[in-house]
C-alpha cells in the first residue's frame, strides 16, 4: 500500500469543538464515577456499622435498625443510578433485583401487629397468665398468683392493651408520636430527652375517647359498690414486655398511688405517658425492644394499709449458688425499698427448714403512708421505732414462705413486692422473674492491688468497671454524663437508669440490691456498689476510677490486675431488635457475586445489597478504564508512571489530574512532575519518603508460616492469573485519587478527595491479606489500625481486613494523613511475619511514629 493509500485511511483530525465536546462527555462520566465511588464508600462504612451492631455490645432500637437499613439501601441505589449513567446495559435488571431485595428486607423489619380487639377494662379477679397479651405480664402474673395460690392480692381492674390502642388511634395521637420518634437521633442523649418531653406532654394534653373514659369510670364504680366504699387506688403500669425474664423494666414506668375517682383518668394518662419517659426510652434502646412491642396496659388496685412493706428475692441475685430468701423491708409502704431512697432492713432466710439466718437492721428515719387526701406522704418515725426491725421473725418467715410458694408455682426464681397489713396478713403486690448473675465468688482475688480510695457498701451488681468519675447531683447534669463514665449518686433513683447504657460502673450512697436501679444495673451488666458512705463529692469529675463491686472497693486509676479478665457484655444478645436486624442482614451483607470473570456475574444473580454494590463497583471501574483508553479520548487515556519503583503503576486521568505538558506526551507515559493531583502526590510522597529496607528479620516459625500460606492460597501465586496479578492503578483528578494495588502479599485500596471545602474532604484506606497465617494477619491489621487511630482515623478491623477513614480536616492536614497512609502501604509489607514477637512489634511501632514526624 502506497503512501497515498495510507493517508487516505488516516483518522480525520478532530476539530477544537469536537475535542471540547469529548472533554465535556468525559468530565460528565467522571462526575458520575466519582459519586458512585463516594456512595460505595458510604455503603461500606454503613455495613460496618451493621456488623458492629450485630455483635450486640452497644444498645440500639428499631428506629436505628430501620434507619440504618434505609441508609445502606439509599447509598447502594445511588451507585445503581450513577452506573446507569455510565452504562445502560443491564440497568433495568439491576433496578429490579434491588427492588426485590428491598422488599425482602422490609418484610423482616415489619413489626408484628398486636390485635386491637378485646375488652377495654377487665376485673383483676378474672385475670390469669393467659391474659398476658391483653393485660401485660405484671397484672397477668399477679392475677395468676391470686387465683392459683389463694394469695391475698388487691382488688381492682385492668385498663387493657385494647384501651391503650383505642387511645393511641384517637385524634391522630399515635401518628404524631411516631413522627416525633422518627425525628429522634437514638445515639444523641439530648435528642432523646427532647423527644421524651414532647411526647409525654402530648399524651397528658390529649383527651380520652368518650367510650374509654366511660369504661374506666364504670369499672371504678363497680369496684366501689363491691367494697361498700369509694376506694383509693394504686395506678400502675403493666406494659407488654414488662416484668419478663431478662427485661424487667424495673422502675422505668410511672406508678401513681392513692388515686381517687376524680383523678383516675389523669393518673391513667400519666402512666401511659411514662412509656415515653427518658429512662424508659433509654431502657428500650439498650435492650433492643421495639416501641411497637410495648403497648401499655394499666392496673388499678386498691391501696393496702401497710404497717410494713418491701421486696423479697427467692434467691441471691448476685450469687446463683445461694438459694436463701433475701427480704428488704421498711416501715409503711414499700416505696423507699424500690426507689432506693432510704436504708432498709435485711432478713436472710435459709430453706429446708425455713429459718432466719441473718438480720441487718437499718437506721430508718421516716416512713411512707397514704395521705388522707391523695397520694402518699412521708412521716417521721416516732421514738426509737427507726432503730427497730420492721418485721418480726415470724413475719419474716411468712414473707419467705409465700415467696418460695410463688417461685415453685412459676418455676423460676422470683422478685416479689409485698405489704403487711395491721392484721398481720401478707399481701402480694407484684411478682416477676428474678434477674440473677454470677458474682464470680469462686475466683481468687487479684494479688498486689493498690490501696483503695474508698471502701464499703454492698454489691448491687457484680463486676469491675473503669472510667471517668461523674457525680450527678441534678437532672440537667445527665446531659453531660460521659460515655463509659462511673456514675456517682446520692440516691439510687430509678430514673437514673436512663444513663446505665453509657456507664461503666455505678456508685450510690443509698439504696440496696432490692431497688429498681439495682435490678436494671444487673440487667445491663453494670457493676454497682450501693450504700457507700461519702461517695458524693469525694472524686473530681473526670478522675479515672476502677470500681470493684464484688470487692466493695474503688481505686484511683485503671487497675489492670482487676480489668484483664473483665468480659464485655453483649447487652443486645437475644433481643427482638437484634433478631430483626439479623434477619434483615441476610439480605444485605452476604456476598454471592465473588468472581467478575464468571458468567454468573450479572444483575439477575444479585441476591443481596452487597451483591448489587459489588456489581456496580466492578462494572464502574471497568467502564471507566475502557472509556479512558479509547483512542478518541487519548488525552484522558491511562499512562504508565515513569518512576524508580520496581512496580508498574498506571495512571488514569479522570479530569484535570495531568498538566498540559503531561497531556502532550505521545508515548503513553507520564512523569510524576506532570501529575497535578494533590492527593496522589501526597500519597506518593509518603510511599517514597523513607526507603523500604526489605522484609523484617523473622524466626523460622514466621518464615514457615509465610511459605505454607503462599503454597495454600492460590491468590498469592503469580502464575494463577487472579485479579491480584493485575496492574496497579491510580485514578486521579486535581482533587481526587483512587489507588488499587498489591504490595508484597497484601492488598490495599485508597480513596481521597482533598480540596478547599473542608466539609467534603476525606480519605479512606482499606488493607487486607498477607502471606502469614490468619492470626498474624489479624494482628498486623490491628497494628495498622491502632496507628491510624492516633491520627484522627475511624478504624474498623474485621479479621485481617482493616478499613480506616478520616474526614473534615483542612487541606494541609489531609495531605499529612495521606503521607502516613502512603508510608504504611510501603512499610507494612511482610510485617505480618513478626506479629507474634511483641518486642519486635513495639520497636516497629516506635520507628513508624518517629518516621511520621517527617511529615509534620
Short mmCIF file of N, CA, C and O in Angstrom, two decimals, residues 152 304-308 395 419-427:
data_model
loop_
_atom_site.label_atom_id
_atom_site.label_comp_id
_atom_site.label_asym_id
_atom_site.label_seq_id
_atom_site.Cartn_x
_atom_site.Cartn_y
_atom_site.Cartn_z
N UNK A 152 -53.52 -13.28 99.00
CA UNK A 152 -54.28 -12.04 99.05
C UNK A 152 -53.61 -11.02 98.14
O UNK A 152 -52.44 -10.64 98.32
N UNK A 304 -53.22 -0.87 99.89
CA UNK A 304 -53.15 -1.69 101.10
C UNK A 304 -52.62 -0.82 102.24
O UNK A 304 -51.59 -0.15 102.08
N UNK A 305 -53.32 -0.81 103.35
CA UNK A 305 -52.83 -0.10 104.52
C UNK A 305 -51.67 -0.92 105.10
O UNK A 305 -51.88 -1.95 105.75
N UNK A 306 -50.47 -0.47 104.85
CA UNK A 306 -49.28 -1.27 105.16
C UNK A 306 -48.60 -0.77 106.43
O UNK A 306 -48.26 0.41 106.54
N UNK A 307 -48.43 -1.70 107.38
CA UNK A 307 -47.59 -1.36 108.54
C UNK A 307 -46.13 -1.60 108.21
O UNK A 307 -45.22 -1.01 108.80
N UNK A 308 -45.88 -2.48 107.23
CA UNK A 308 -44.52 -2.73 106.75
C UNK A 308 -44.65 -3.23 105.31
O UNK A 308 -45.67 -3.80 104.91
N UNK A 395 -42.99 -12.86 111.04
CA UNK A 395 -43.40 -12.21 109.80
C UNK A 395 -42.38 -12.43 108.68
O UNK A 395 -42.75 -12.62 107.52
N UNK A 419 -46.70 -6.36 101.05
CA UNK A 419 -47.05 -5.45 102.16
C UNK A 419 -47.69 -6.27 103.27
O UNK A 419 -48.34 -7.28 103.03
N UNK A 420 -47.49 -5.82 104.50
CA UNK A 420 -48.06 -6.47 105.67
C UNK A 420 -49.11 -5.53 106.27
O UNK A 420 -48.80 -4.38 106.62
N UNK A 421 -50.36 -5.99 106.36
CA UNK A 421 -51.44 -5.14 106.87
C UNK A 421 -51.50 -5.22 108.40
O UNK A 421 -50.88 -6.10 109.01
N UNK A 422 -52.24 -4.30 109.03
CA UNK A 422 -52.28 -4.29 110.51
C UNK A 422 -52.74 -5.59 111.14
O UNK A 422 -52.36 -5.89 112.29
N UNK A 423 -53.53 -6.37 110.42
CA UNK A 423 -53.98 -7.65 110.98
C UNK A 423 -52.96 -8.76 110.82
O UNK A 423 -53.25 -9.93 111.12
N UNK A 424 -51.76 -8.43 110.33
CA UNK A 424 -50.70 -9.42 110.19
C UNK A 424 -50.78 -10.23 108.92
O UNK A 424 -50.03 -11.21 108.76
N UNK A 425 -51.68 -9.86 108.01
CA UNK A 425 -51.85 -10.61 106.76
C UNK A 425 -50.81 -10.17 105.72
O UNK A 425 -50.45 -8.99 105.62
N UNK A 426 -50.36 -11.16 104.92
CA UNK A 426 -49.40 -10.92 103.84
C UNK A 426 -50.18 -10.59 102.56
O UNK A 426 -51.11 -11.31 102.19
N UNK A 427 -49.81 -9.50 101.89
CA UNK A 427 -50.44 -9.10 100.64
C UNK A 427 -49.38 -9.09 99.53
O UNK A 427 -48.33 -8.43 99.68
#
